[in-house]
Short mmCIF file of C-alpha atoms in Angstrom, two decimals:
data_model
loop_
_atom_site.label_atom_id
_atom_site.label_comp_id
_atom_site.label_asym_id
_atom_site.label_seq_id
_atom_site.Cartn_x
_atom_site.Cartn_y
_atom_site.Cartn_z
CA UNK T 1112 74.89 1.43 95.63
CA UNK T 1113 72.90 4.84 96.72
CA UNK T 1114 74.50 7.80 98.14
CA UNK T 1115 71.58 9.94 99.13
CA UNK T 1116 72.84 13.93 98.97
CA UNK T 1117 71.44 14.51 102.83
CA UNK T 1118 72.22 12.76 106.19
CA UNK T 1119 70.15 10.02 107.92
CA UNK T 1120 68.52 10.87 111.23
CA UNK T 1121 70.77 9.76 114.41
CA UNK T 1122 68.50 8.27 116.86
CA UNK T 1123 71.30 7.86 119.33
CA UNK T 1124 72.20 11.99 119.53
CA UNK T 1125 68.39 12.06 119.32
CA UNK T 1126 67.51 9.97 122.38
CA UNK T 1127 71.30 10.58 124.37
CA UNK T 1128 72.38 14.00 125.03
CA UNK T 1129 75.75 14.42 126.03
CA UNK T 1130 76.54 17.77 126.47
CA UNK T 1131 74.94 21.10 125.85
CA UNK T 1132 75.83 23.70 123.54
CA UNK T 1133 76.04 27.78 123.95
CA UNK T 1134 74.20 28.38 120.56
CA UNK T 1135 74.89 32.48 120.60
CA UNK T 1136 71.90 34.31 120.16
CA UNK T 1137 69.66 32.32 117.78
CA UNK T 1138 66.65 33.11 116.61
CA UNK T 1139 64.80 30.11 115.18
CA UNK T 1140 62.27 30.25 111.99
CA UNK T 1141 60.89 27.81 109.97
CA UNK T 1142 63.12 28.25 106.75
CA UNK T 1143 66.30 30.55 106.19
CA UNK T 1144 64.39 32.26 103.92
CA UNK T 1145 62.07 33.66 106.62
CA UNK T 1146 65.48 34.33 108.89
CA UNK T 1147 66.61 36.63 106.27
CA UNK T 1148 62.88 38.30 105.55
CA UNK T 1149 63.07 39.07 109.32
CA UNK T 1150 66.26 40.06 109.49
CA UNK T 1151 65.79 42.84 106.61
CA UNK T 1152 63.43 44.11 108.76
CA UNK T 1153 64.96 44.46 112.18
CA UNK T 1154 67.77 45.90 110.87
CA UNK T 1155 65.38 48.66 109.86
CA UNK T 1156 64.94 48.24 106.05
CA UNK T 1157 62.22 49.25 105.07
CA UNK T 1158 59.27 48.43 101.86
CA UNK T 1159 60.69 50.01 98.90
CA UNK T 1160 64.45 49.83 99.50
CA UNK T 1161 66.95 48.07 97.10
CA UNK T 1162 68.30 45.12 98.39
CA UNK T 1163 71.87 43.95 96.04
CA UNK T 1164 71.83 40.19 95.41
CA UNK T 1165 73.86 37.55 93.86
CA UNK T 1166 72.66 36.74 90.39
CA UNK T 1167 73.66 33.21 91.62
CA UNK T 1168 71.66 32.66 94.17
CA UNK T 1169 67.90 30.07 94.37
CA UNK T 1170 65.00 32.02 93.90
CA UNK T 1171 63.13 30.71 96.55
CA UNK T 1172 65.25 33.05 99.14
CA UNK T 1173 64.16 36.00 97.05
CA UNK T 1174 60.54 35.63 96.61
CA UNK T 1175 59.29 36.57 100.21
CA UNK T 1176 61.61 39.78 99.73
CA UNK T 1177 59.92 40.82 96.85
CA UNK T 1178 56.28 39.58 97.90
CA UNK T 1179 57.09 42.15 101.32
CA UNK T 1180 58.18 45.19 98.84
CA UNK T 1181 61.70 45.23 98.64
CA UNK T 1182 63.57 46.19 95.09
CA UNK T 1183 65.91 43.61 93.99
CA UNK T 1184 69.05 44.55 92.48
CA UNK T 1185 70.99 41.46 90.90
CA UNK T 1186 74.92 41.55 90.23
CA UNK T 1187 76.80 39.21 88.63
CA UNK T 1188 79.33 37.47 91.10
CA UNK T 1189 83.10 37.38 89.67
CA UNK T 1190 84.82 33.72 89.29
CA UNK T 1191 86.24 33.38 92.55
CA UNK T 1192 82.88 33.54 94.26
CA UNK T 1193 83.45 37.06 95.27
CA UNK T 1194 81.41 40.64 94.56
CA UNK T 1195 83.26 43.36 92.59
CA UNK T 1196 83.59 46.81 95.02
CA UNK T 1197 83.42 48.48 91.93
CA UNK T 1198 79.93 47.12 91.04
CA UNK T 1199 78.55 47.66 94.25
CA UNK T 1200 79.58 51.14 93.68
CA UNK T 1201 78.10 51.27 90.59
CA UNK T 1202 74.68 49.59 92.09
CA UNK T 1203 74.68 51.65 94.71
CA UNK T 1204 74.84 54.81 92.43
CA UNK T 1205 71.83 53.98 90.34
CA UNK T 1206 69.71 53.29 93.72
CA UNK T 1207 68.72 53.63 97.36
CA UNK T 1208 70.16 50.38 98.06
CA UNK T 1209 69.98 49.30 101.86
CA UNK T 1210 71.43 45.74 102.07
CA UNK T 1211 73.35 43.71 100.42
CA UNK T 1212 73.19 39.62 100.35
CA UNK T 1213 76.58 37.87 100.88
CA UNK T 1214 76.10 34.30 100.51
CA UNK T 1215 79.13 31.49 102.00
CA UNK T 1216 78.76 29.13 98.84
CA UNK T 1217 78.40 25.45 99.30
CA UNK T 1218 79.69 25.91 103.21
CA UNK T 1219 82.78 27.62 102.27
CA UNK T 1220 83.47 30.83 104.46
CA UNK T 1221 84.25 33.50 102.82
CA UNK T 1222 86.75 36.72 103.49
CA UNK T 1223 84.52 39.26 103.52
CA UNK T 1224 86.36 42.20 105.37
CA UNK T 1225 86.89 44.69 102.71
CA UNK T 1226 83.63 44.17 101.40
CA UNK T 1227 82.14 45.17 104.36
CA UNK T 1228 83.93 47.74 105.37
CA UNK T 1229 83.30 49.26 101.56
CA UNK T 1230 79.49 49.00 102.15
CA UNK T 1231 79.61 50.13 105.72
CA UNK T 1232 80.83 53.45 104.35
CA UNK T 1233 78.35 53.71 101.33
CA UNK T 1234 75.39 53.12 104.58
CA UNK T 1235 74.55 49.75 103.25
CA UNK T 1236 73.61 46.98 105.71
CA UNK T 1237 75.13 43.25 105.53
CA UNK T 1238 73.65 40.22 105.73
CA UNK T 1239 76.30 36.92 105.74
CA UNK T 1240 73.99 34.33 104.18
CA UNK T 1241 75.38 30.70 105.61
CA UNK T 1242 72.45 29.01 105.00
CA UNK T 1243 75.14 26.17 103.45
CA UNK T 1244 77.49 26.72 106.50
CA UNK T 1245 76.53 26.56 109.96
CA UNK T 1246 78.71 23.96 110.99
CA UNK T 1247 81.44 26.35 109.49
CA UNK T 1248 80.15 28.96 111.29
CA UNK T 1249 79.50 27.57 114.64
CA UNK T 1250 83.03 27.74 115.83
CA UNK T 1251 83.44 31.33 115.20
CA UNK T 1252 82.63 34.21 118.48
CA UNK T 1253 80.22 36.34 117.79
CA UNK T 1254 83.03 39.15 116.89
CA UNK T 1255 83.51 37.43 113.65
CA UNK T 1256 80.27 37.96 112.33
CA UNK T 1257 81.86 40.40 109.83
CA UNK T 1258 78.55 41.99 108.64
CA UNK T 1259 74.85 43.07 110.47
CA UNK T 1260 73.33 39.32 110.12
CA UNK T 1261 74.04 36.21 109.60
CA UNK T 1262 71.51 34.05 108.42
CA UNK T 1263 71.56 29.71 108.44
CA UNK T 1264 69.31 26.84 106.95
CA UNK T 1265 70.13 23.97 108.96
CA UNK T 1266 68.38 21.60 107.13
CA UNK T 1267 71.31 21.42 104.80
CA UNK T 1268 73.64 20.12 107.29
CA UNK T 1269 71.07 17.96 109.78
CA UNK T 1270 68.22 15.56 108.96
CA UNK T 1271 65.16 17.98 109.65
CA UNK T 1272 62.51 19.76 107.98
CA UNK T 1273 63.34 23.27 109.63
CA UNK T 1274 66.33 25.33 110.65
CA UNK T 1275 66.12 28.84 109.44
CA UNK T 1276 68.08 31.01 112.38
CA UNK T 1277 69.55 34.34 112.37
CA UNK T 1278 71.77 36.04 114.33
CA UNK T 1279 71.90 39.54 114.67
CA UNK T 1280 75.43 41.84 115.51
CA UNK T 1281 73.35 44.01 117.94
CA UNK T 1282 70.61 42.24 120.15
CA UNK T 1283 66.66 42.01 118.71
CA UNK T 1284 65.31 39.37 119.49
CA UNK T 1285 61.53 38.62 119.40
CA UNK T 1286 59.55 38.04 122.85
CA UNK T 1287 56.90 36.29 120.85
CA UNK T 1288 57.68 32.95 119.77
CA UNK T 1289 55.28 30.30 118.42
CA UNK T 1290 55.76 26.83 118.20
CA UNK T 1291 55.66 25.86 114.43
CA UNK T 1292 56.78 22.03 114.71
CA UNK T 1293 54.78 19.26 116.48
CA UNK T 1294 55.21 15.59 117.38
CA UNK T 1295 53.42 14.27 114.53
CA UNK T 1296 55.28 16.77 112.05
CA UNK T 1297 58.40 14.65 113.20
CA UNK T 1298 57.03 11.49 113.18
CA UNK T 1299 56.17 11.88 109.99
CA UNK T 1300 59.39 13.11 108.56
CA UNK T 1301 61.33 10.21 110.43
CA UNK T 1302 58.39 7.70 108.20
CA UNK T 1303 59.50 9.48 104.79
CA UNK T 1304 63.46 9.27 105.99
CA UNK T 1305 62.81 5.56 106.74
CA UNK T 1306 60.42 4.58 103.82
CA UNK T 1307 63.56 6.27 101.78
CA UNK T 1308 66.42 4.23 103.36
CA UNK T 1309 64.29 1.01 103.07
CA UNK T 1310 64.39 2.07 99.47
CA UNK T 1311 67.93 2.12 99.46
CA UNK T 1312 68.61 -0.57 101.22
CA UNK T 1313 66.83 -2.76 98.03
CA UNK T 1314 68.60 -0.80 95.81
CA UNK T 1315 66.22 1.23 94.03
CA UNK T 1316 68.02 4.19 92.93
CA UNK T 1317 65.83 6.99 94.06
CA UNK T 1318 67.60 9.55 91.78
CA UNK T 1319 66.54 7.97 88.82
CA UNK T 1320 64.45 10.39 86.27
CA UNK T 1321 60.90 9.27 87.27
CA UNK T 1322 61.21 9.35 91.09
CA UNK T 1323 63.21 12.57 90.83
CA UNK T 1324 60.46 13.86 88.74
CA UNK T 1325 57.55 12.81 91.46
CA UNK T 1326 59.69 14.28 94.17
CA UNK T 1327 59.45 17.91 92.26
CA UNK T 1328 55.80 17.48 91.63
CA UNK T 1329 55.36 16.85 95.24
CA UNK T 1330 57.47 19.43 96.46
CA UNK T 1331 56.10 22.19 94.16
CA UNK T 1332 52.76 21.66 95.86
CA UNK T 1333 53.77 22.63 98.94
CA UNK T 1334 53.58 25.62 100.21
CA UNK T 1335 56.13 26.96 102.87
CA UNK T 1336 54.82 30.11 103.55
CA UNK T 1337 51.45 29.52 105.97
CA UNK T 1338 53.80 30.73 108.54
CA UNK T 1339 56.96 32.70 108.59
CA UNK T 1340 57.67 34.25 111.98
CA UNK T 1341 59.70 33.39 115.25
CA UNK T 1342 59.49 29.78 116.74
CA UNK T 1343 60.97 27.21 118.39
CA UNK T 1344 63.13 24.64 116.79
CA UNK T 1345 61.47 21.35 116.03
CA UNK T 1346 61.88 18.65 118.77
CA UNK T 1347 64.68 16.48 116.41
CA UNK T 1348 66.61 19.79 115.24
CA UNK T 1349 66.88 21.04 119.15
CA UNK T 1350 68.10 17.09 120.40
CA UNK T 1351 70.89 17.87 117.34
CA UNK T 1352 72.31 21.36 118.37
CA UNK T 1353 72.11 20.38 122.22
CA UNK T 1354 74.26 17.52 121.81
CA UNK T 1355 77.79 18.68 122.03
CA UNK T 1356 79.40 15.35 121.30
CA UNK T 1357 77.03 15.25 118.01
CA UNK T 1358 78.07 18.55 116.80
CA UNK T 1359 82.00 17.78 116.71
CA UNK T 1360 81.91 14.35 115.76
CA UNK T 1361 79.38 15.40 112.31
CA UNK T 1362 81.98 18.16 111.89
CA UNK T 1363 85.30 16.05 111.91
CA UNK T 1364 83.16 13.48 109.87
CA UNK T 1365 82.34 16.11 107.23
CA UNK T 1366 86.06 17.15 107.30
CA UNK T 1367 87.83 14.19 106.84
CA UNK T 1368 85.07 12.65 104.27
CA UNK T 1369 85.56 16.08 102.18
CA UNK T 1370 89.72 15.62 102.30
CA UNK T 1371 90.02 11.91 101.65
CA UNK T 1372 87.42 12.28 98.31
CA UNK T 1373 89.09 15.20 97.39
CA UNK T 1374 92.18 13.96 97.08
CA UNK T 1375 90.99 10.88 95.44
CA UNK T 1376 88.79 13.57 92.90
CA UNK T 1377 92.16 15.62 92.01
CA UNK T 1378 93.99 12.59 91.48
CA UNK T 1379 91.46 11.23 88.29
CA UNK T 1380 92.36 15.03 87.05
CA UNK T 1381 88.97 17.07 88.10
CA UNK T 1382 89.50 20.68 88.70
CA UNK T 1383 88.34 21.25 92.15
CA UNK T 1384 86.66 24.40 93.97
CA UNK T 1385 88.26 23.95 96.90
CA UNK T 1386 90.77 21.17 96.98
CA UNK T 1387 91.13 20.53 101.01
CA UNK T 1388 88.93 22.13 104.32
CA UNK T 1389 91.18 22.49 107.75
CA UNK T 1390 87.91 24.54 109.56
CA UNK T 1391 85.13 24.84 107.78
CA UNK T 1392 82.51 21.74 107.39
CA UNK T 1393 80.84 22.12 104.09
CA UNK T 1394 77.73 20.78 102.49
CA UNK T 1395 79.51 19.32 99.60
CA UNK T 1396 82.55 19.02 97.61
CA UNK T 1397 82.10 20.43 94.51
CA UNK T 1398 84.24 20.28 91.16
CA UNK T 1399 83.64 21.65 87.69
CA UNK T 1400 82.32 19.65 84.84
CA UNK T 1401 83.11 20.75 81.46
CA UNK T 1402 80.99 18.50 79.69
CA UNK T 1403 77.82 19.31 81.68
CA UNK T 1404 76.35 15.66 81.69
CA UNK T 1405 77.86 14.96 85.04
CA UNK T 1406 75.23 15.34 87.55
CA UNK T 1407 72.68 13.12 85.30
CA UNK T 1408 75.30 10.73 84.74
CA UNK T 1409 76.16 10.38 88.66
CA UNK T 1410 72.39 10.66 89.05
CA UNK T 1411 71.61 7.44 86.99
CA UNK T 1412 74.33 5.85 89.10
CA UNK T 1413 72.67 6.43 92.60
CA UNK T 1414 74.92 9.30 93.23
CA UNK T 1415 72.97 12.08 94.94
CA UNK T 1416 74.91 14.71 93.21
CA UNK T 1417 73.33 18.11 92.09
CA UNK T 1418 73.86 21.50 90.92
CA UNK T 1419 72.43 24.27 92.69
CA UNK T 1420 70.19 26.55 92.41
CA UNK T 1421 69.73 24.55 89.10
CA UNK T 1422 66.43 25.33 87.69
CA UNK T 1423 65.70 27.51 90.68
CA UNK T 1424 67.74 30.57 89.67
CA UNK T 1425 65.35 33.62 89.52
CA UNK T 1426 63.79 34.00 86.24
CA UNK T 1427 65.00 37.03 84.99
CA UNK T 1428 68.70 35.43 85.25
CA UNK T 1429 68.01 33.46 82.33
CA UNK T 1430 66.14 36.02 80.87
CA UNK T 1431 69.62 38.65 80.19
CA UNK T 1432 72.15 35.60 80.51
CA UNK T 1433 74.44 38.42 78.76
CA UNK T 1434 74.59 40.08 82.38
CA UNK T 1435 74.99 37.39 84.28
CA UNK T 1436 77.70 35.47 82.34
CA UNK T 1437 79.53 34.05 85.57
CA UNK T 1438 76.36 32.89 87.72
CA UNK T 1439 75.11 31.28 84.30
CA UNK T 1440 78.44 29.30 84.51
CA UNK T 1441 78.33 28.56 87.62
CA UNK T 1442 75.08 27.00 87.37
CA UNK T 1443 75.95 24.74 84.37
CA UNK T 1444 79.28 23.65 85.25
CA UNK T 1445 79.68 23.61 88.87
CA UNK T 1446 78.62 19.88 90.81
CA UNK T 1447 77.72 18.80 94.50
CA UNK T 1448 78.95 16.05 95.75
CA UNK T 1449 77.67 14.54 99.18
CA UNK T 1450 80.51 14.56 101.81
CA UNK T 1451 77.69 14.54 105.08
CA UNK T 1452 78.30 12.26 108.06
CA UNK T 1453 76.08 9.74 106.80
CA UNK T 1454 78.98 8.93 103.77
CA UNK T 1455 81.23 6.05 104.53
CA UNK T 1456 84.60 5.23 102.99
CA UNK T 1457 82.63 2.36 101.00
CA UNK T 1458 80.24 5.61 99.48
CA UNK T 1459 83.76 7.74 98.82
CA UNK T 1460 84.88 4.56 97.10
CA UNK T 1461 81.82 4.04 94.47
CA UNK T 1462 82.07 7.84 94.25
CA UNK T 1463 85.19 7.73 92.63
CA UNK T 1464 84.48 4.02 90.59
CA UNK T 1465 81.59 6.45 88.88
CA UNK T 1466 83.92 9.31 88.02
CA UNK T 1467 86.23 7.12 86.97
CA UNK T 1468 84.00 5.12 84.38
CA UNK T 1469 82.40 8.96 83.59
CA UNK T 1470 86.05 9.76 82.62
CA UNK T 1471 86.63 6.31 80.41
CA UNK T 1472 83.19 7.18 78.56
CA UNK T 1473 84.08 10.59 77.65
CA UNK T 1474 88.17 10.13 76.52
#
């Protein structure tokens, strides 16, 4: 059996709308990461300011920051998840820092109150990165955006190629908005979703070293960046956040399939992240592995498992692993495991088979 780490497409929320959806204020770009470039910017931070972010953190979010002349300041995060005040003090001391990053791991959202309030008084800007989260997110008012921005990537929680958005706590939106997406840009990514669940369907585990090897190549010869401004959602990601009925039935799915394989996960004797959601609807469930052979193991077994950011961690992060002791950690020992409303109770099941065999191999 395959459990693929993303959704399918729904052609039925994509051809049926049932109800609409007040979406805030949201401000559509092609990727998060060109949300949060723009965001930086509105909020009036200018070339040459220090920006603190998470040493754990994919270094494909950074790179358009640096490329547009913001300094990078990396902290280590502690191991709940959390910044230290006292080293955003300290950053904050050694440089003009304007912003700070605040990323809602895996689609968990995080208490961030005293945190901001901390940086609001040292003049430093805050930017909620929920890029894993927006179903989380998109039952809170606007009031509870606790920082400046709030960036999302919607592509991890719906079956499209786009989804960067921000939101902004005071009003700036752009009157100049491109479309970015076309009809064949969907076709085509409908053919590749299709061509991979055919794949599936015979079996062929497309996690396998080889074909997870192609996918990089191909992937690392794309480039993102030929456009990076304000546009309009693509045709299949606007059908999915108009459709009311859509919305709460992914969320409840993603809810109850991240409870029930939870509690089947704690049971084999896995130490858990977070053990049960009431609110939020994350992008995966994730546990620790102490071995760190999990992911390859669950890999080889058609389990779309991962870690994250993986090999994508910024450079320099490996570079002074002494400084960055926790995100290094993190990285190693922390695994994804698909909980999206595509997963049945017959993929929770061979979930748990796997782990359990994983555990018999390793007593």
């Amino acid at each position: 059996m395959i459990v693929l780490s993303r959704p399918y497409p729904n052609i039925s929320a994509l051809l049926f709308n049932k109800a609409s959806l007040n979406l805030f204020d949201l401000e559509f770009y092609p990727l998060g990461r060109c949300a949060l470039l723009s965001g930086l910017i509105k909020m009036g931070v200018k070339k040459g300011d220090t920006i603190i972010i998470p040493a754990y953190i994919c270094y494909s979010t950074i790179q358009p920051l640096e490329r547009y002349g913001y300094k990078i300041k990396y902290i280590d995060i502690g191991r709940d998840l959390y910044f230290s005040i006292d080293d955003i003090k300290k950053a904050a001391s050694q440089s003009k820092v304007k912003a700070i990053l605040m990323v809602h791991y895996f689609g968990f959202t995080q208490k961030l109150d005293s945190i901001v309030n901390e940086c609001h008084k040292l003049g430093i800007k805050v930017v909620e990165d929920a890029s894993h989260s927006f179903l989380s997110q998109l039952s809170l008012d606007r009031l509870d955006i606790k920082g400046d921005l709030e960036i999302f990537s919607m592509r991890k929680n719906f079956p499209v190629k786009d989804g960067g958005a921000l939101r902004l706590n005071c009003i700036g939106t752009s009157p100049n908005i491109q479309k970015c997406s076309s009809l064949t840009g969907d076709l085509k990514y409908l053919l590749i979703r299709y061509v991979e669940k055919v794949f599936v369907v015979l079996g062929i585990n497309i996690y396998n070293i080889s074909i997870t090897r192609l996918k990089n190549n191909v992937r690392n010869k794309i480039k993102y960046d030929a456009y990076c401004g304000v546009c309009q959602p693509s045709f299949q990601l606007g059908r999915y956040l108009n459709n009311k009925q859509y919305l709460e039935k992914t969320k409840t799915c993603i809810i109850a399939n991240f409870n029930q394989l939870s509690k089947e996960i704690d049971a084999l004797g896995f130490k858990l992240f977070v053990k049960s959601v009431d609110h939020d609807a994350p992008q995966a469930i994730v546990i620790y592995d102490k071995t760190y052979g999990l992911v390859d193991y669950l890999r080889s077994n058609g389990v779309g498992a991962w870690h994250w950011p993986n090999k994508e961690m910024p450079k320099v992060i490996f570079e002074h692993i002494d400084q960055y002791p926790n995100s290094i950690h993190f990285n190693k020992s922390l695994v994804a495991l698909p909980v999206h409303q595509s997963v049945e109770k017959k993929h929770i099941d061979y979930m748990v088979r796997v782990l359990k065999k994983y555990i018999s191999n390793n007593d």
